[in-house]
Backbone as ProteinMPNN parsed JSONL, in Angstrom:
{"seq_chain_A": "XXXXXXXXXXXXXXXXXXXXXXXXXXXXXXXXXXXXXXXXXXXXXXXXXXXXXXXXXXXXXXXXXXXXXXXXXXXXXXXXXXXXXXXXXXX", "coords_chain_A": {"N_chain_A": [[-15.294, 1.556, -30.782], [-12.102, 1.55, -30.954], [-9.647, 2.69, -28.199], [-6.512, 3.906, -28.23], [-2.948, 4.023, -26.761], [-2.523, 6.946, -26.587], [-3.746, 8.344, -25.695], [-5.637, 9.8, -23.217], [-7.106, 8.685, -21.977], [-6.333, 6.218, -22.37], [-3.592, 6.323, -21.322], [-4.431, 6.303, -18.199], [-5.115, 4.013, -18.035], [-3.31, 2.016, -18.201], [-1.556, 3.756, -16.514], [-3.204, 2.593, -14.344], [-3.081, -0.055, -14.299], [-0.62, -1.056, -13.776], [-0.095, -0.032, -11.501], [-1.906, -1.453, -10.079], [-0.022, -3.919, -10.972], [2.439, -3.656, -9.505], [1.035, -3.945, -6.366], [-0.094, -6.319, -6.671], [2.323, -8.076, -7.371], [3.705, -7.058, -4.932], [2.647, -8.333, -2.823], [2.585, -10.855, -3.797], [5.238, -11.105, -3.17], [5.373, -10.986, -0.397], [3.942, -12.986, 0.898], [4.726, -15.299, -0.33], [7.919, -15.217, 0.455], [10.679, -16.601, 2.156], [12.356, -15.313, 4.131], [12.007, -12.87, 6.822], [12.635, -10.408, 6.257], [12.36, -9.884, 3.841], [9.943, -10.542, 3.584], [8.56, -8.347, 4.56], [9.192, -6.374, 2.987], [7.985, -6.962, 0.935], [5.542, -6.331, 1.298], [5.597, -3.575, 2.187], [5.395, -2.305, -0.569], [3.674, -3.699, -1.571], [2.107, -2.353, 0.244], [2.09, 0.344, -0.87], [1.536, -0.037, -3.88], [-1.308, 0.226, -2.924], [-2.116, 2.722, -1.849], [-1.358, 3.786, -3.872], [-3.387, 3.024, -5.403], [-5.825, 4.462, -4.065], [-4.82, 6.898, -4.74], [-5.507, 7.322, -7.223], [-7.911, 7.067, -7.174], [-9.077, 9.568, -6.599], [-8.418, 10.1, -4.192], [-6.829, 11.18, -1.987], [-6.417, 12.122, 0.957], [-6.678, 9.776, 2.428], [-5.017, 8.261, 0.925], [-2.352, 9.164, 1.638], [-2.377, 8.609, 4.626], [-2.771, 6.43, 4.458], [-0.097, 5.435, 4.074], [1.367, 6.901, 5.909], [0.055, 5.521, 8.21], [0.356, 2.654, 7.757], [2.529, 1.761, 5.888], [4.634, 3.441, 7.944], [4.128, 2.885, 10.228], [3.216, -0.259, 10.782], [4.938, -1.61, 9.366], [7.377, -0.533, 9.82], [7.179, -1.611, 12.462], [7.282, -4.265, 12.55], [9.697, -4.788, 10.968], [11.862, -3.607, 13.308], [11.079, -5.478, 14.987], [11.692, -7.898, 14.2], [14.304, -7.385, 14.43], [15.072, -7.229, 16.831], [14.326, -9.606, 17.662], [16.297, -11.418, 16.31], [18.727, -10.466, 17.254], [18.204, -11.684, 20.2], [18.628, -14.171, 19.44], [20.807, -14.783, 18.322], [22.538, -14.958, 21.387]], "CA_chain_A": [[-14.213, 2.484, -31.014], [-10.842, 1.343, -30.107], [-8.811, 3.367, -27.212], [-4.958, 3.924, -28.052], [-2.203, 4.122, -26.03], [-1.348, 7.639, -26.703], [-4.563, 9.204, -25.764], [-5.607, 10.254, -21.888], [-8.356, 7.364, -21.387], [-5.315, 4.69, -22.544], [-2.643, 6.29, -20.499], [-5.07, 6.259, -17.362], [-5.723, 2.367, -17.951], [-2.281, 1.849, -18.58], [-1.282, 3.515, -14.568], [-3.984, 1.709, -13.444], [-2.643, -2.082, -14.785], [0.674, -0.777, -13.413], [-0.498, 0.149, -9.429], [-2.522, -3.515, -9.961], [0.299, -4.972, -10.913], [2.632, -3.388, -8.381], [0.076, -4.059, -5.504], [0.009, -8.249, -6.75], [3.702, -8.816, -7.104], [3.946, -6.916, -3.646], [1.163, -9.307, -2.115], [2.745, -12.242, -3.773], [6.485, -11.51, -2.37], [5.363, -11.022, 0.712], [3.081, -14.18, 1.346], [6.28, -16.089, -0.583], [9.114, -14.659, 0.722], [11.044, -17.229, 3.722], [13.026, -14.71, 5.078], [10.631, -11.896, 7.513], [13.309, -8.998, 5.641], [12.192, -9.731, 2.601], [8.217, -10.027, 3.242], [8.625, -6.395, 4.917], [9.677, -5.535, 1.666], [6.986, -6.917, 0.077], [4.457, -5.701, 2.293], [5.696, -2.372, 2.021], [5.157, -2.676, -2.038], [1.919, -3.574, -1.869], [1.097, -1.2, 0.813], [2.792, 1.638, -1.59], [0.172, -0.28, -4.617], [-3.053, -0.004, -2.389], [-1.938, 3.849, -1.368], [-1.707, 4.675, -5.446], [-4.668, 3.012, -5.777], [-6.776, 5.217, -3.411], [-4.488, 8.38, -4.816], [-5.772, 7.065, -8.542], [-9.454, 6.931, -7.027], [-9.195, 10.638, -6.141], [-8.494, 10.169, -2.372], [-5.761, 11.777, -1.527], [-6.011, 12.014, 2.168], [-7.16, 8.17, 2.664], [-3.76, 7.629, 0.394], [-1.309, 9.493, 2.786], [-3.074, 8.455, 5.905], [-2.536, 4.268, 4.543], [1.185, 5.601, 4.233], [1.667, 6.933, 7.168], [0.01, 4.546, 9.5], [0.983, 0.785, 7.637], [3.745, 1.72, 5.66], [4.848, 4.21, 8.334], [4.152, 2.178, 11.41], [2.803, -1.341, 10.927], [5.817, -2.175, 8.297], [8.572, -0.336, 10.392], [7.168, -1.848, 13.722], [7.482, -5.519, 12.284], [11.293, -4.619, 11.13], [11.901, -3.601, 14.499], [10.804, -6.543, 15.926], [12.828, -8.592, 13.238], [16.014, -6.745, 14.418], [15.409, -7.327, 18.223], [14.184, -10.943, 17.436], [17.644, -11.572, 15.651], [19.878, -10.588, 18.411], [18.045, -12.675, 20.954], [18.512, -15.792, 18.544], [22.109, -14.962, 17.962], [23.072, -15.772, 22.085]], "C_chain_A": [[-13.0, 2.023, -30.206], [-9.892, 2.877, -29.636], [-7.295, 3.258, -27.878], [-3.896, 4.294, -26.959], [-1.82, 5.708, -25.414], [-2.781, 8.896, -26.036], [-4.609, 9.026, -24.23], [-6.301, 8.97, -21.158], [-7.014, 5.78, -21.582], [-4.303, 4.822, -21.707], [-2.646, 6.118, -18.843], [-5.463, 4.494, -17.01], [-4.231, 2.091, -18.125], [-0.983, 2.348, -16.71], [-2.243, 2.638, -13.828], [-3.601, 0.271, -13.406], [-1.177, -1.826, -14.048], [0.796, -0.66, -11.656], [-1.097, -1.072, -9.585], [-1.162, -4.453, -10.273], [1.685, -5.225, -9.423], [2.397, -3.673, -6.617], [-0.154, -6.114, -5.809], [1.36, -8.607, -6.582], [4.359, -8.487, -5.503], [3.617, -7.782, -2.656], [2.05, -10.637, -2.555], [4.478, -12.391, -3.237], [6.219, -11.671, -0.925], [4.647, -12.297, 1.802], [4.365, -15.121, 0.895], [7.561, -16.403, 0.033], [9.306, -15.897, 2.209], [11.659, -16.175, 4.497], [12.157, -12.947, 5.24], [11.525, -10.378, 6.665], [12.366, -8.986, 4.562], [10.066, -9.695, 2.597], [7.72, -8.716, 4.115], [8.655, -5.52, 4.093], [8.527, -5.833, 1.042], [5.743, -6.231, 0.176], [4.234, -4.193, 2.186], [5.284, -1.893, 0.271], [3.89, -2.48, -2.009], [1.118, -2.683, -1.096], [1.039, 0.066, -0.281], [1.84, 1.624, -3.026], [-1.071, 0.13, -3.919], [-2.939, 2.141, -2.299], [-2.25, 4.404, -2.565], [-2.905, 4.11, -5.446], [-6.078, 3.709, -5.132], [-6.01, 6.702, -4.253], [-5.303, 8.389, -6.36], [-7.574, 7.474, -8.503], [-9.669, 8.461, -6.354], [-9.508, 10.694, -4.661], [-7.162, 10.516, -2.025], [-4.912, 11.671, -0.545], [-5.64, 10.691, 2.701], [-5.382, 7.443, 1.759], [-2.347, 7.726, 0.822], [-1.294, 9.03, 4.065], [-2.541, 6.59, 5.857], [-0.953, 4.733, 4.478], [1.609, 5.699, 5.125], [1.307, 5.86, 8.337], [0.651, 2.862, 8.953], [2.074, 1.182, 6.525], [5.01, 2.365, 7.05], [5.564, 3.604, 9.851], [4.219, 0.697, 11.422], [4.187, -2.112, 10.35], [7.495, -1.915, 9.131], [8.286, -1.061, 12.017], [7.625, -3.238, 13.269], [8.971, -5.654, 11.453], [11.74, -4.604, 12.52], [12.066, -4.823, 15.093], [11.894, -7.863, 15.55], [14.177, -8.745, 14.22], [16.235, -7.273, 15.813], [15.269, -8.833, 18.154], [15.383, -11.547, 17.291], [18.743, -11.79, 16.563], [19.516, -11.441, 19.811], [18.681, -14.076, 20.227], [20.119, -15.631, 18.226], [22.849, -15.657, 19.591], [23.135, -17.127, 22.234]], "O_chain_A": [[-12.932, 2.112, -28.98], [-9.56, 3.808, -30.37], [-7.004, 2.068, -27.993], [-4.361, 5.112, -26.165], [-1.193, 5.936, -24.379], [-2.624, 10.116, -26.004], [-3.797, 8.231, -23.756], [-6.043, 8.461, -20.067], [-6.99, 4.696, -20.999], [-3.868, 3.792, -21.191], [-1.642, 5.905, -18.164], [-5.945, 3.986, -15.998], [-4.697, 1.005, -18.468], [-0.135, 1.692, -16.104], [-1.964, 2.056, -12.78], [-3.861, -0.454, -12.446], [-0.663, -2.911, -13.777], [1.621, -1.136, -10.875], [-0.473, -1.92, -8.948], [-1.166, -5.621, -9.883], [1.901, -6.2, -8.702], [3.299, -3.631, -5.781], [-0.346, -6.916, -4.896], [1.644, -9.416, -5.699], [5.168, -9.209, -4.919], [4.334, -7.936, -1.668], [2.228, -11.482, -1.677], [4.966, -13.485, -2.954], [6.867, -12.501, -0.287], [4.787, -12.458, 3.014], [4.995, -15.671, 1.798], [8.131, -17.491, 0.121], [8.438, -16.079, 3.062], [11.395, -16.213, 5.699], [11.833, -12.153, 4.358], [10.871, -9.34, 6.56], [11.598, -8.033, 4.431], [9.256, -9.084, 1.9], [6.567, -8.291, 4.197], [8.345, -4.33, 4.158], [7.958, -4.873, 0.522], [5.086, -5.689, -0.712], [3.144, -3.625, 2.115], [4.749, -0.785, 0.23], [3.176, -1.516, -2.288], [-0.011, -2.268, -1.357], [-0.014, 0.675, -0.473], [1.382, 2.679, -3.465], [-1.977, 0.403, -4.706], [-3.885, 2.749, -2.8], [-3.109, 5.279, -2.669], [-3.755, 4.998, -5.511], [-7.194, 3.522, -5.615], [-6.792, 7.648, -4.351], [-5.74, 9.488, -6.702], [-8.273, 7.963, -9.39], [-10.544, 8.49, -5.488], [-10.492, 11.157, -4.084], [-6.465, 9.54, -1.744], [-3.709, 11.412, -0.505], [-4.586, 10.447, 3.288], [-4.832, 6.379, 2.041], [-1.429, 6.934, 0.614], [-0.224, 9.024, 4.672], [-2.145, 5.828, 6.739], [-0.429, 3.926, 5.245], [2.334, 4.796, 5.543], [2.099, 5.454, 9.187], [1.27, 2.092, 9.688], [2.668, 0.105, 6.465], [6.115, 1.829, 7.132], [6.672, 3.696, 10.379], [5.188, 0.217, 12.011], [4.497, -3.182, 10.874], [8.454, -2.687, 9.116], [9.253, -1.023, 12.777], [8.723, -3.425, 13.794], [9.355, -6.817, 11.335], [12.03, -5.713, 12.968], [13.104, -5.174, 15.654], [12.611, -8.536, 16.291], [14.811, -9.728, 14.603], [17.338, -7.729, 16.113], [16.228, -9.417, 18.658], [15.658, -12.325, 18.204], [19.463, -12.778, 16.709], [20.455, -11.851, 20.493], [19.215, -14.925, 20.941], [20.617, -16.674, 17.802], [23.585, -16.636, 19.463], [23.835, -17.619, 23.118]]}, "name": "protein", "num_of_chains": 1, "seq": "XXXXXXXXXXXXXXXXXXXXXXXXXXXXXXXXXXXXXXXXXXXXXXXXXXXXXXXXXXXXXXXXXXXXXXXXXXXXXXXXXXXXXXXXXXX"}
């Protein structure tokens, strides 16, 4: 029996290929990327993929909890560091 697009089981496979693909192009800017701005950005992406993909897997908490601590912390601490890095390297 073929699935269509328009029905609940196709639109459910259809967010799911979308947080996967979200969650790879995040993963692959951020391993890519030369400049540390830009794989912060990516990083943050794919954290923001892995987070839907626990909210998709009916986890809710486990999907706020990866927000808050590595988008929250881990992603804004390694900006941070960027920023202070930067102005040393500019004297």
């Amino acid at each position: 029996m073929m699935k269509t697009l328009f029905t609940a089981d196709g639109l459910v496979g259809l967010i799911f290929l979308f947080n996967l693909g979200v969650t790879i192009i995040g993963g692959l800017v951020a391993c890519s990327a030369e400049r540390l701005v830009r794989a912060v950005v990516g990083l943050v992406v794919c954290f923001v993929g892995v987070a839907g993909t626990y909210y998709f897997l009916n986890s809710p908490f486990i999907a706020m909890m990866h927000v808050l601590i590595y988008i929250g912390a881990v992603a804004v601490a390694v900006a941070v560091a960027d920023v202070a890095s930067a102005a040393t390297r500019v004297k």
